[in-house]
Short mmCIF file of C-alpha atoms in Angstrom, two decimals:
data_model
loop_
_atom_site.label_atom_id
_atom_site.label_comp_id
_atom_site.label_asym_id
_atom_site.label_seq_id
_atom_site.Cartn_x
_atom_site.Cartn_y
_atom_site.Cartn_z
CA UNK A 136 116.35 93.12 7.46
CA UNK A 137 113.07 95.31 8.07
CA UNK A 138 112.85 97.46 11.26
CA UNK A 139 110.08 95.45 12.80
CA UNK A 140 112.31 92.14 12.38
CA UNK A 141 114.70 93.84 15.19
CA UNK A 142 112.67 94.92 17.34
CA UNK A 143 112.31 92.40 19.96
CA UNK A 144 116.33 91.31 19.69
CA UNK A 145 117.00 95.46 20.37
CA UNK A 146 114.57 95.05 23.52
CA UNK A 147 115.84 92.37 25.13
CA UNK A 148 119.35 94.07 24.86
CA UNK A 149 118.27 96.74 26.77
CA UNK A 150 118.87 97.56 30.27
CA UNK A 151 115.60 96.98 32.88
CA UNK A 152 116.67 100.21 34.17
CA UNK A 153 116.24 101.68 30.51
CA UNK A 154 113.40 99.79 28.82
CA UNK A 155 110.98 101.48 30.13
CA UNK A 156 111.99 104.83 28.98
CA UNK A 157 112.99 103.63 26.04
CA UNK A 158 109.71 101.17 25.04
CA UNK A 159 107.66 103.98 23.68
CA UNK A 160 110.13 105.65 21.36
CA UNK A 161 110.71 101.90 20.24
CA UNK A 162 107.30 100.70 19.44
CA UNK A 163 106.57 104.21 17.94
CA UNK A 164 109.45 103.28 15.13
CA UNK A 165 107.83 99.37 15.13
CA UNK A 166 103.96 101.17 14.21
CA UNK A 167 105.42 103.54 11.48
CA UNK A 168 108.82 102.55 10.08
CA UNK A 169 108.33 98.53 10.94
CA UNK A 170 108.20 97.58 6.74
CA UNK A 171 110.90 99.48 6.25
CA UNK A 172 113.96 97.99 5.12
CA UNK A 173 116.86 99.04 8.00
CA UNK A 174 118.84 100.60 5.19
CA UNK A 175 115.82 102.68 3.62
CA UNK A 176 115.13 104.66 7.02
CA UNK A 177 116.38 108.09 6.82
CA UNK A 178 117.05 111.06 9.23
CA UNK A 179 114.29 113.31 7.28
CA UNK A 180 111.67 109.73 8.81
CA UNK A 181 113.23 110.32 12.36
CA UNK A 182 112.96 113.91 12.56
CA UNK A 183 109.26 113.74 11.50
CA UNK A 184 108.28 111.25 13.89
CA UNK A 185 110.00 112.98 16.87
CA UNK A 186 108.12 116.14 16.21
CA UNK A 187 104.61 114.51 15.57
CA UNK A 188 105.37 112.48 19.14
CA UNK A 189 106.25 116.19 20.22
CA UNK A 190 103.32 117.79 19.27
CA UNK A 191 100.46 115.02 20.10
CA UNK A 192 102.11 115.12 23.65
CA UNK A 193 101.78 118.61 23.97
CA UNK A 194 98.33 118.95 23.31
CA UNK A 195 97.38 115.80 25.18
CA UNK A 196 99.03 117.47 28.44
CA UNK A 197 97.62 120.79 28.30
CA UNK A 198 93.80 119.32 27.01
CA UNK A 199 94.34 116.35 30.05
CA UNK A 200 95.15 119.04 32.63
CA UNK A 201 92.57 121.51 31.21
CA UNK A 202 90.21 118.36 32.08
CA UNK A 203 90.96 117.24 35.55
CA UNK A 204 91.67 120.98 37.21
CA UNK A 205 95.33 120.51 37.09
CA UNK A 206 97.72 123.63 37.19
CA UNK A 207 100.22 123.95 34.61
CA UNK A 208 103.33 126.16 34.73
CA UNK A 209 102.05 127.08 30.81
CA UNK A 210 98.90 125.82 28.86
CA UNK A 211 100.59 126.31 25.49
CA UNK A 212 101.28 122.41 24.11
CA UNK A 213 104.70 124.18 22.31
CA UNK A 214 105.81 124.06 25.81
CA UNK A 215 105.21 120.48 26.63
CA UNK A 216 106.24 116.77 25.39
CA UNK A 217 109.85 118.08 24.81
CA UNK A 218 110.67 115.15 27.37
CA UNK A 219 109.08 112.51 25.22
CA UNK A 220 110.85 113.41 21.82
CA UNK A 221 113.84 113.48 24.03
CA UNK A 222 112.68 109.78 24.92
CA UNK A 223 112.65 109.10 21.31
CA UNK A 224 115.66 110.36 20.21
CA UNK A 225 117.31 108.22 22.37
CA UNK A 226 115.73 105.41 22.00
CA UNK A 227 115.97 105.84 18.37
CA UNK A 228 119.71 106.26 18.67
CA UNK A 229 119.97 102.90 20.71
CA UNK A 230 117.69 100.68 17.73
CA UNK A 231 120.41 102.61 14.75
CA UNK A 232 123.34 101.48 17.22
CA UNK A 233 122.74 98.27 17.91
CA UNK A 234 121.55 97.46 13.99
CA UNK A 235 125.62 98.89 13.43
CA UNK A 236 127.18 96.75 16.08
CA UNK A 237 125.32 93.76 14.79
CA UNK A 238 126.39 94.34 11.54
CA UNK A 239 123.33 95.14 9.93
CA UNK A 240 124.16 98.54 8.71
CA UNK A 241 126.96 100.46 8.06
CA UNK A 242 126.01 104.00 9.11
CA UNK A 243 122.77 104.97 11.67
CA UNK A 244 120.65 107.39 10.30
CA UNK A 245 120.23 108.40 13.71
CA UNK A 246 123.66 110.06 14.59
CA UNK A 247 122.23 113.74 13.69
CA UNK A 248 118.51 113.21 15.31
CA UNK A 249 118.44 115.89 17.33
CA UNK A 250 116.53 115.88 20.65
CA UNK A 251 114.38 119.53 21.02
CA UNK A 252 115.97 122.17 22.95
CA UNK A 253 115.00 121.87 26.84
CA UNK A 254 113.15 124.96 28.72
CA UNK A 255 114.73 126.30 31.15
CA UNK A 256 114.32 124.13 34.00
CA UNK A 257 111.92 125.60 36.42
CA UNK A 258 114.10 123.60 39.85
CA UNK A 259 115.67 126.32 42.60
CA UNK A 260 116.22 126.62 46.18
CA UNK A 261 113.03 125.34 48.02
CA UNK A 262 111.93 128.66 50.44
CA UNK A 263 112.20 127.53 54.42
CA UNK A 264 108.47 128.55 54.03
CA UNK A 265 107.71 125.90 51.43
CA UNK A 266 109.98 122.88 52.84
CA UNK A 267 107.28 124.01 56.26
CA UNK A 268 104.48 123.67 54.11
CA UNK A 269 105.73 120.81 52.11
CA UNK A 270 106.58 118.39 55.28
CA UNK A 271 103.04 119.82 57.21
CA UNK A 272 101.30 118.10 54.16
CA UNK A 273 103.34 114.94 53.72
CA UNK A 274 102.83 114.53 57.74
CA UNK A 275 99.51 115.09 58.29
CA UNK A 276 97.67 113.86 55.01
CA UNK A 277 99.06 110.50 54.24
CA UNK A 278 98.40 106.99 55.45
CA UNK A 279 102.15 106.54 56.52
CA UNK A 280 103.91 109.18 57.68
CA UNK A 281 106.24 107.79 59.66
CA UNK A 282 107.50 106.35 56.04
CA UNK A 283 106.53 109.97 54.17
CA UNK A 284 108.20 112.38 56.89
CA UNK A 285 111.33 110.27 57.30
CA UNK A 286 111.57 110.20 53.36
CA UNK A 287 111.68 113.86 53.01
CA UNK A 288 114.16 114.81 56.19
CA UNK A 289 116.46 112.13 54.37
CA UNK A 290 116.04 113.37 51.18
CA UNK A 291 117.08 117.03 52.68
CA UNK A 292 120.10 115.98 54.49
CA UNK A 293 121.72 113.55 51.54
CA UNK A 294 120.32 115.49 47.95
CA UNK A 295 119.57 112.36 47.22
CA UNK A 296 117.95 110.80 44.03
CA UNK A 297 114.97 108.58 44.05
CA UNK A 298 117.27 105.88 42.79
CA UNK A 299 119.55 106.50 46.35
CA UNK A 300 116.41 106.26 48.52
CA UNK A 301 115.19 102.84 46.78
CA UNK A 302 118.74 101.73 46.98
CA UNK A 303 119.54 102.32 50.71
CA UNK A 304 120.59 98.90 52.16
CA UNK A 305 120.96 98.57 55.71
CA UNK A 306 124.60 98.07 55.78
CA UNK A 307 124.99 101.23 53.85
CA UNK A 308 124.00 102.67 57.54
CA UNK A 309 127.30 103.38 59.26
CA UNK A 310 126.90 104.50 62.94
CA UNK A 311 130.03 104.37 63.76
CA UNK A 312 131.23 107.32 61.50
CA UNK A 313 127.46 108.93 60.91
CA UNK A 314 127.66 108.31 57.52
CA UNK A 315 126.06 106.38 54.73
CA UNK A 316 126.94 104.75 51.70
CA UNK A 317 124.49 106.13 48.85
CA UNK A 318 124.42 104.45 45.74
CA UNK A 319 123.15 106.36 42.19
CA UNK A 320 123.75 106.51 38.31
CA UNK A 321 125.12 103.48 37.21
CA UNK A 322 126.15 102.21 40.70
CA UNK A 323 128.42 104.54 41.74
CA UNK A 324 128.49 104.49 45.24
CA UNK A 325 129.55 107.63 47.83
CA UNK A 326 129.75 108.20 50.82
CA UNK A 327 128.08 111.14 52.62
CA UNK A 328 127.87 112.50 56.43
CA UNK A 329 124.64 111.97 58.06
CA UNK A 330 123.40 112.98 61.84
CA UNK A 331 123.20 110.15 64.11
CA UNK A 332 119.65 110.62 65.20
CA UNK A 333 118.57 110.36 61.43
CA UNK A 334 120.22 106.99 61.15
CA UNK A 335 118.78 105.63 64.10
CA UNK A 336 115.81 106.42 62.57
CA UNK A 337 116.60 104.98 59.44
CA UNK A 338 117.41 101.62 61.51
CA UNK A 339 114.88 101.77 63.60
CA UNK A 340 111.91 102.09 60.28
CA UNK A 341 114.25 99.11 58.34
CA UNK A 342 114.00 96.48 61.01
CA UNK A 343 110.69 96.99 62.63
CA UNK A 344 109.41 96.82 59.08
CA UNK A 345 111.35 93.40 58.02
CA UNK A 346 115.23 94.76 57.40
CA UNK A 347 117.44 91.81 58.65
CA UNK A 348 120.48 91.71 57.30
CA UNK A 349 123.19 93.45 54.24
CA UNK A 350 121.34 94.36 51.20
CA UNK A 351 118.29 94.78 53.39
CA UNK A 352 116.01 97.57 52.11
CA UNK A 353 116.12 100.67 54.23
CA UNK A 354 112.38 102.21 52.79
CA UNK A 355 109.70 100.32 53.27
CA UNK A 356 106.11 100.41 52.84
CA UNK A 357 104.21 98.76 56.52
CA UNK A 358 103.54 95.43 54.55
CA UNK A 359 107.54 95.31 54.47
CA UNK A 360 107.77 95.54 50.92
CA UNK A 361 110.40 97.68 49.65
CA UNK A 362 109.60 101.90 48.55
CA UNK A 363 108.89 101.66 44.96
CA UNK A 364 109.37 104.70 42.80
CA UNK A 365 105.47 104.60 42.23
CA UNK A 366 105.82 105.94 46.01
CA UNK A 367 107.49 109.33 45.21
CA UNK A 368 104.67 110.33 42.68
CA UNK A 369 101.82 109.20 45.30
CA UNK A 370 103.56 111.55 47.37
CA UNK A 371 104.28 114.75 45.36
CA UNK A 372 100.59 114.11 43.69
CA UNK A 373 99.36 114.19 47.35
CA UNK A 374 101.31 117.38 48.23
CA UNK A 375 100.24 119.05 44.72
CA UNK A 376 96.56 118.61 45.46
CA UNK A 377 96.84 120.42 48.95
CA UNK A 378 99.19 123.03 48.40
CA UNK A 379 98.53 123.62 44.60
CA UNK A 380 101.34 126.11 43.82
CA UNK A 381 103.92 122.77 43.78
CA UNK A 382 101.82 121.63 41.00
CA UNK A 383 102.70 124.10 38.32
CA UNK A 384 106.23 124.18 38.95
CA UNK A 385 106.31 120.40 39.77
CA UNK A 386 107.82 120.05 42.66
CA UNK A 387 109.37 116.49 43.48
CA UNK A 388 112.32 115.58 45.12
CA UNK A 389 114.97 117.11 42.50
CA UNK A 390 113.75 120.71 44.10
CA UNK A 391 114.71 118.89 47.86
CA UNK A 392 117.93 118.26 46.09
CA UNK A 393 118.45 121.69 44.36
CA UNK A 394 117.64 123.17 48.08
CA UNK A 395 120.23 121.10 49.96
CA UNK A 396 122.73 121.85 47.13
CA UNK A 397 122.49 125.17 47.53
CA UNK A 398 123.05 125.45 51.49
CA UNK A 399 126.38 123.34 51.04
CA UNK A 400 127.66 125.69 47.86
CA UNK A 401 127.28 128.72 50.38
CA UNK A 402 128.91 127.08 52.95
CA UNK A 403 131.68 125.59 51.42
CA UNK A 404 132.58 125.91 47.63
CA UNK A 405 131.50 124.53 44.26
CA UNK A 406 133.63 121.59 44.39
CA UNK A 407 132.71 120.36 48.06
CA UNK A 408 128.76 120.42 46.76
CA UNK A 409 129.86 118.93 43.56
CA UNK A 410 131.25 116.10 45.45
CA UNK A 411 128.40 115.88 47.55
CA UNK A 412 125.73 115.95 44.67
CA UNK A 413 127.91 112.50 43.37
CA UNK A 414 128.99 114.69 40.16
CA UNK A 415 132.50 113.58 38.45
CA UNK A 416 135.29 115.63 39.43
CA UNK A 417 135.75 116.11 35.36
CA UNK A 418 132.75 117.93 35.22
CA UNK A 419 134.14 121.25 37.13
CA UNK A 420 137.21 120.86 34.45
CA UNK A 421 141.14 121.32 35.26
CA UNK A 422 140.81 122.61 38.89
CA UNK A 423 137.89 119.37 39.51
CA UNK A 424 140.31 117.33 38.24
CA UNK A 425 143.66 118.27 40.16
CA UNK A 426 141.39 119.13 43.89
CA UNK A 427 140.49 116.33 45.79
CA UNK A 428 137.28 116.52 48.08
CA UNK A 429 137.83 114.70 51.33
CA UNK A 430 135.24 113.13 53.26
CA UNK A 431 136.35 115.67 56.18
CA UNK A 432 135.58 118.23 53.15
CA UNK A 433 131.77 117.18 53.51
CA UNK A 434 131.34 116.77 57.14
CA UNK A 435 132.60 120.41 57.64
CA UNK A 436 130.09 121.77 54.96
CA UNK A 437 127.06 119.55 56.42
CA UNK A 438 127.23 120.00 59.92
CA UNK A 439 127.43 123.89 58.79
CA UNK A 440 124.42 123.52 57.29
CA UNK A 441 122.36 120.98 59.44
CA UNK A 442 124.96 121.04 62.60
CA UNK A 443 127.14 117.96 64.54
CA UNK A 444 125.97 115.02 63.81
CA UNK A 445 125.67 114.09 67.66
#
C-alpha cells in the first residue's frame, strides 16, 4: 500500500481533540512521500522533511513579524518552528503506528524521528505589576469584560488550562464546599478550592447568559454560545498590542498558571502544588507516590495564598 492510500483511514482514526494538530504534519507526508510504497519510507525521508518544515517555519515567523510590527523574543528563524517539527514528529509517529497495528508493516520507520530540542521555555512567575497591567487591559479594552475580567481572576485562582475553562459545567460549581470540579488532559477531573464570591460569579455569568442545567457551559460569549479557544488568542492578541512587552515573551494563560503555581509551592510544598496543577502523583517519583494530597491539603495552601473562601 502507498502512503497516500492511508491517509484518509489514519485521519478518521484520529481524535477531534488531535486532528488538528496533527493535519499538517499528515498532509505534509501525503504532498511528498504519498507514491511511496509504506515499506520504502525511511527515517533518513522523515528526518529531512521535519527539518525543511523546521526551517520554512522559521523564516516565515520572523519575515511575518518583521512585516506586521510584531515583537519577537528573537528574530533569528533557528529559533522558531521547533513547535511545528514537533507537530510532525508526532504526527508522523501516529501514520507509522497505525500502518503497524493494521498490519501493513512490520516495523515504523518512525520510532527514532526525533522531535528538535525545545528552548528553554520563556514561562515564570507573572510580577504583581504585570497581572495589574495585564487585567487593566483585558478590563478596559475589550467588548466584554465582564466575560474577559472574570476569565482571568478564574484562571489565577484555579492554574487552570484553556481546556478547564471551556470545560467548566455548571454542576462542576459546588457552593456548598467552595469548590469546583475542573476537568483537563484526557478527562481527568479534580477537584480544587475556590472563594465563594468567585463562584457566585461564575453562576451568576452562566445563567444570565443561557446556563440551565448539568453540563451547562460556565463561559460564555453574550450571544450564549459557549467560550471557544479562538477566545483566549483574541484576548492575549488584544493585551499584546497594548502592553507590547507580553508579546515577545508570549504571554497567555500558561504564565497565569506558572504565577499561581508558584504562590502555592511557597506556601505549601512541591507535592500540594503538584496536586493542584492536576500532575500524577508518579511524576514527583517514590515520595509522590507513597504521600497523599488531601483536599484539606489544598484549601490550606489556597486560602494562604488568596485567603478564606468566605
Amino acid at each position: 500500500m502507498r502512503v497516500h492510500e492511508l491517509v484518509p483511514e489514519v485521519l478518521s482514526a484520529m481524535s477531534d481533540k488531535s486532528r488538528p494538530t496533527y493535519a499538517r504534519g499528515i498532509r505534509l507526508l501525503d504532498a511528498e512521500l504519498g507514491g511511496y510504497e509504506l515499506a520504502d519510507v525511511r527515517l533518513t525521508d522523515l528526518e529531512r522533511l521535519r527539518d525543511r518544515l523546521q526551517s520554512e517555519v522559521g523564516v516565515a515567523t520572523v519575515k511575518r513579524a518583521r512585516a506586521v510590527g510584531r515583537r519577537l523574543l528573537a528574530y533569528d528563524p533557528d529559533a522558531h518552528g521547533k513547535g511545528a517539527a514537533e507537530n510532525f514528529v508526532r504526527a508522523a509517529r501516529f501514520f507509522f503506528r497505525y500502518a503497524c497495528k493494521a498490519g501493513l508493516l512490520s516495523q515504523s520507520p518512525a520510532i527514532e524521528l526525533k522531535p528538535p530540542r525545545r528552548r528553554r521555555a520563556p514561562e515564570r512567575p507573572l510580577t504583581e505589576s504585570e497581572l495589574i497591567q495585564i487585567w487593566d487591559v483585558a478590563v478596559h479594552t475589550g467588548k466584554d469584560p465582564q466575560l474577559d475580567e472574570l476569565l482571568l481572576t478564574f484562571l489565577r485562582h484555579t492554574a487552570a488550562r484553556r481546556e478547564g475553562c471551556l470545560n467548566l459545567s455548571l454542576d462542576q460549581l459546588h457552593h456548598d464546599r467552595r469548590s469546583i470540579t475542573l476537568t483537563e488532559k484526557g478527562g481527568e477531573a479534580r477537584e480544587l478550592p475556590l472563594a465563594a464570591w468567585i463562584l457566585v460569579r461564575l453562576d451568576s455569568l452562566a445563567r444570565a447568559r443561557g446556563a440551565v442545567g448539568p453540563g451547562s457551559s460556565v463561559f460564555r460569549y453574550r450571544t450564549g454560545a459557549p467560550l471557544t479557544r479562538r477566545h483566549f488568542n483574541a484576548l492575549f492578541d488584544r493585551i499584546d498590542r497594548h502592553l507590547g512587552w507580553t508579546e515577545a515573551l508570549d504571554v497567555a494563560t500558561h504564565w497565569i498558571r506558572h504565577t499561581t503555581l508558584a504562590d502555592i509551592a511557597a506556601v505549601s510544598d512541591i507535592r500540594v502544588a503538584a496536586a493542584f496543577a492536576g500532575h500524577a502523583p508518579g511524576s514527583l517519583g517514590v515520595i509522590g507516590r507513597y504521600t497523599q494530597v488531601t483536599f484539606e491539603d489544598l484549601v490550606a495552601a489556597y486560602e494562604r495564598v488568596f485567603g478564606p473562601r468566605g
